[in-house]
PDB file of C-alpha atoms in Angstrom:
ATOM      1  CA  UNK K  71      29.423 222.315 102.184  1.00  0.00           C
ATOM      2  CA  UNK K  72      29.715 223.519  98.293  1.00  0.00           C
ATOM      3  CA  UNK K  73      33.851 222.923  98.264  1.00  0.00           C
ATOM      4  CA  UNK K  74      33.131 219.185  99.696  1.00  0.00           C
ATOM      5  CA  UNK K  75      30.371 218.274  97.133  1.00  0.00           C
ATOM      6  CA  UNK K  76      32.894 217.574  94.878  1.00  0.00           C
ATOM      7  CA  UNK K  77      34.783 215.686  97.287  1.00  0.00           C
ATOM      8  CA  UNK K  78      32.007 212.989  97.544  1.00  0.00           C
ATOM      9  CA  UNK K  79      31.137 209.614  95.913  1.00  0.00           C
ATOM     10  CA  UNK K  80      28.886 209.289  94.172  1.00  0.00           C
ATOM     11  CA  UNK K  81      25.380 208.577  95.949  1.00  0.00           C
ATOM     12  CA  UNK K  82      26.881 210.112  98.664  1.00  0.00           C
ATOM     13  CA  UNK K  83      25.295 211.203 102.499  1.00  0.00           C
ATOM     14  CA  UNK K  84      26.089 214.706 103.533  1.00  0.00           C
ATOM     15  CA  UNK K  85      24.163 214.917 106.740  1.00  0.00           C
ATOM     16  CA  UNK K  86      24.037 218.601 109.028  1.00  0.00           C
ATOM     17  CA  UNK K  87      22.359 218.239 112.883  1.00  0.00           C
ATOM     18  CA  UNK K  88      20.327 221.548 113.503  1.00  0.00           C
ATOM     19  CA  UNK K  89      20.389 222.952 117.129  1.00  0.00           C
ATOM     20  CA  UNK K  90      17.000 223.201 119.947  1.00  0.00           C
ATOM     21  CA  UNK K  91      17.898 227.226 120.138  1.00  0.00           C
ATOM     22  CA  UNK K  92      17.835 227.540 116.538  1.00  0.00           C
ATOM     23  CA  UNK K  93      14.407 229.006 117.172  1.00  0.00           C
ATOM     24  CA  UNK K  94      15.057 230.212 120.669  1.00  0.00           C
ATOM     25  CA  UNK K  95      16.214 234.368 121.274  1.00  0.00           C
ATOM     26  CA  UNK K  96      18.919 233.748 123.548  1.00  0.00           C
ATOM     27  CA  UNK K  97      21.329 236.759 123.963  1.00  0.00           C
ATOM     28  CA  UNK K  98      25.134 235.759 122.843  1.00  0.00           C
ATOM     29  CA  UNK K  99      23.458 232.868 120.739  1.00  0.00           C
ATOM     30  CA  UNK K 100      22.400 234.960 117.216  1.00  0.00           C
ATOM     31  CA  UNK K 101      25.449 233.596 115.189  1.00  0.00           C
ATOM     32  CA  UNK K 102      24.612 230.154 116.272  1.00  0.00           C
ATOM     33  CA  UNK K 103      21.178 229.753 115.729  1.00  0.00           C
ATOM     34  CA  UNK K 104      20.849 231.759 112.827  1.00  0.00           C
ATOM     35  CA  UNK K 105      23.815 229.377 111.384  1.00  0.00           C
ATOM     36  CA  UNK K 106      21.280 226.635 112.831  1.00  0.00           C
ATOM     37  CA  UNK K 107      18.108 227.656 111.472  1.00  0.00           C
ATOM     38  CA  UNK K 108      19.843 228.471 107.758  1.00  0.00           C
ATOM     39  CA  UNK K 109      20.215 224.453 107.410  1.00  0.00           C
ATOM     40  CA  UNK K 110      17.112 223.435 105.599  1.00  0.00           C
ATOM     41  CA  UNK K 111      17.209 226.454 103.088  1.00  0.00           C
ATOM     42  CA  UNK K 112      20.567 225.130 102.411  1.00  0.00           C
ATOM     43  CA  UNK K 113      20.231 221.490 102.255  1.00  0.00           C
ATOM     44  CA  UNK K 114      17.196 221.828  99.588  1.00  0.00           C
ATOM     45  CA  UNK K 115      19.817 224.188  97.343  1.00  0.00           C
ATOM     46  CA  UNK K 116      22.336 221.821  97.854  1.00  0.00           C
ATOM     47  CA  UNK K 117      19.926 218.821  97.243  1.00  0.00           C
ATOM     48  CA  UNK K 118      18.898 221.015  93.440  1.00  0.00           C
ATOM     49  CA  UNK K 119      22.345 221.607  92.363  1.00  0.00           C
ATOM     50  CA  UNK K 120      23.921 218.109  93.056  1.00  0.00           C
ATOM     51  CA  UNK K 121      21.253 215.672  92.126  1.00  0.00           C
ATOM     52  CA  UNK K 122      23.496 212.612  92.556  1.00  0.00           C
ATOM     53  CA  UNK K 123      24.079 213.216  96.206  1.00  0.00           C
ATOM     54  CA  UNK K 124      21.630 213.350  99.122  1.00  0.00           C
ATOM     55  CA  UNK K 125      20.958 215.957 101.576  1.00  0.00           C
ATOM     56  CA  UNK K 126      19.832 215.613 105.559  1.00  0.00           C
ATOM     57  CA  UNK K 127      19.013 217.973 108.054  1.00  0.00           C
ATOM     58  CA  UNK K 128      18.631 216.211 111.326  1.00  0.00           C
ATOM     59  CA  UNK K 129      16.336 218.813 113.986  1.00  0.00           C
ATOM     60  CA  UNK K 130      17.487 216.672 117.069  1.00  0.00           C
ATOM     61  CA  UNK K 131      15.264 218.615 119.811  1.00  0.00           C
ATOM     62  CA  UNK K 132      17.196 219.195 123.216  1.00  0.00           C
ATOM     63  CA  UNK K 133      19.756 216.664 123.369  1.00  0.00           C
ATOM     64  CA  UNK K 134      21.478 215.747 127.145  1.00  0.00           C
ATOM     65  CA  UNK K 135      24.981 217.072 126.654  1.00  0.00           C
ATOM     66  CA  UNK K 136      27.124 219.157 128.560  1.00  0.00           C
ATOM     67  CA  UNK K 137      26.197 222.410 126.971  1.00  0.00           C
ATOM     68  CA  UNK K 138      23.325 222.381 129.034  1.00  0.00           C
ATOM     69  CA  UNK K 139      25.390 222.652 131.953  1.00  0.00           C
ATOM     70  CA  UNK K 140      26.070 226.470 131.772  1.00  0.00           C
ATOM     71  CA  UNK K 141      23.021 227.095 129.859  1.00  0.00           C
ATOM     72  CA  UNK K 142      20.700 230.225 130.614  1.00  0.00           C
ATOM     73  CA  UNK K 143      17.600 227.745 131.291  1.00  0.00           C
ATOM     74  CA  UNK K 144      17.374 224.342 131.995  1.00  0.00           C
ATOM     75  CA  UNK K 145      17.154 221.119 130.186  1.00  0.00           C
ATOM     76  CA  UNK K 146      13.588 220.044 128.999  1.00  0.00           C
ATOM     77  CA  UNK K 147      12.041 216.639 130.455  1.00  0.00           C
ATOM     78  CA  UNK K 148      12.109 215.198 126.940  1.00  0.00           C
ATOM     79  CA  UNK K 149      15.638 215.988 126.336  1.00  0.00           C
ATOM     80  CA  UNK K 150      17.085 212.873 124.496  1.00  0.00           C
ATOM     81  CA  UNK K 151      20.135 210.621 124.994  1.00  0.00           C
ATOM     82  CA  UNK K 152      23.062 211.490 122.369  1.00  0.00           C
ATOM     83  CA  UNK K 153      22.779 207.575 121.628  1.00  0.00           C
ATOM     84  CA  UNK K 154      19.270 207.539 120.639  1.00  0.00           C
ATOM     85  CA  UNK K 155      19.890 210.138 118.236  1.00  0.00           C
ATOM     86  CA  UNK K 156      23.281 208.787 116.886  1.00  0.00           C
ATOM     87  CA  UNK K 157      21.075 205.669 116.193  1.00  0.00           C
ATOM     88  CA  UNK K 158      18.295 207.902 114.703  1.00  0.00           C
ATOM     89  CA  UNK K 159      21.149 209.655 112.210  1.00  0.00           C
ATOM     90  CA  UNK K 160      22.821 205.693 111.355  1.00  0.00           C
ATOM     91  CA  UNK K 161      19.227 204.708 110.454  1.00  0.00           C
ATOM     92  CA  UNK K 162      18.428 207.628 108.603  1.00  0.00           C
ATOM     93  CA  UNK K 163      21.474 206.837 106.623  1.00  0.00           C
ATOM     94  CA  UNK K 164      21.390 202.993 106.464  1.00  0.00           C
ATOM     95  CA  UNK K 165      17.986 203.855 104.695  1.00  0.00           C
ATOM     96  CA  UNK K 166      18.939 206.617 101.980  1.00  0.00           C
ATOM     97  CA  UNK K 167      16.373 209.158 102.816  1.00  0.00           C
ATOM     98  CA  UNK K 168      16.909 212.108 102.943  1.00  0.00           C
ATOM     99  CA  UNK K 169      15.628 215.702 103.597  1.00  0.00           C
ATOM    100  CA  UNK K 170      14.276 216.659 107.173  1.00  0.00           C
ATOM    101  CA  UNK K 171      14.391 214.454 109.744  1.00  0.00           C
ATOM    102  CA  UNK K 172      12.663 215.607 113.174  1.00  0.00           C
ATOM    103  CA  UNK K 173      13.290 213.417 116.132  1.00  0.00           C
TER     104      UNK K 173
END
């Protein structure tokens, strides 16, 4: 993220999607959910040192995608369509806020 900050118009979007295990202990899983849960902490330092860009987070919850296919537990009830939350990303992004967005 640091070496593309420069890279960007200005005004511009950078947006990262966080991960349901990123506060799950799953064996085999540590480098990807601590990678996962490091977002926010990040985003806010990035949003401090580049004022003229914007920052997101987007904390999708489980989202229906193959991974859950050869997951170690099954996929919750409220698991949402990867549409609804490509929608909920574009809209975060139509409106220019940023920070956290929980769906």
């Amino acid at each position: 993220a640091q070496v593309s900050v420069p890279l960007m118009k200005e005004g511009g979007h950078m947006m990262f999607i966080g991960a349901y295990i990123d506060h799950l202990i799953l064996p085999k899983f540590a480098a990807y959910a601590a990678a996962k849960a490091g977002l926010e902490p990040l985003i806010g330092i990035l949003a401090k040192e580049h004022r003229r860009h914007k920052f997101t987070v987007v904390h999708p919850g489980a989202v229906a995608t193959p991974f859950w296919n050869n997951a170690p537990f099954s996929l919750p009830k409220n698991a949402k369509q990867p549409i609804a939350v490509a929608e909920a990303i574009l809209a975060r992004w139509e409106s220019g806020e940023t920070g956290k967005l929980d769906l």
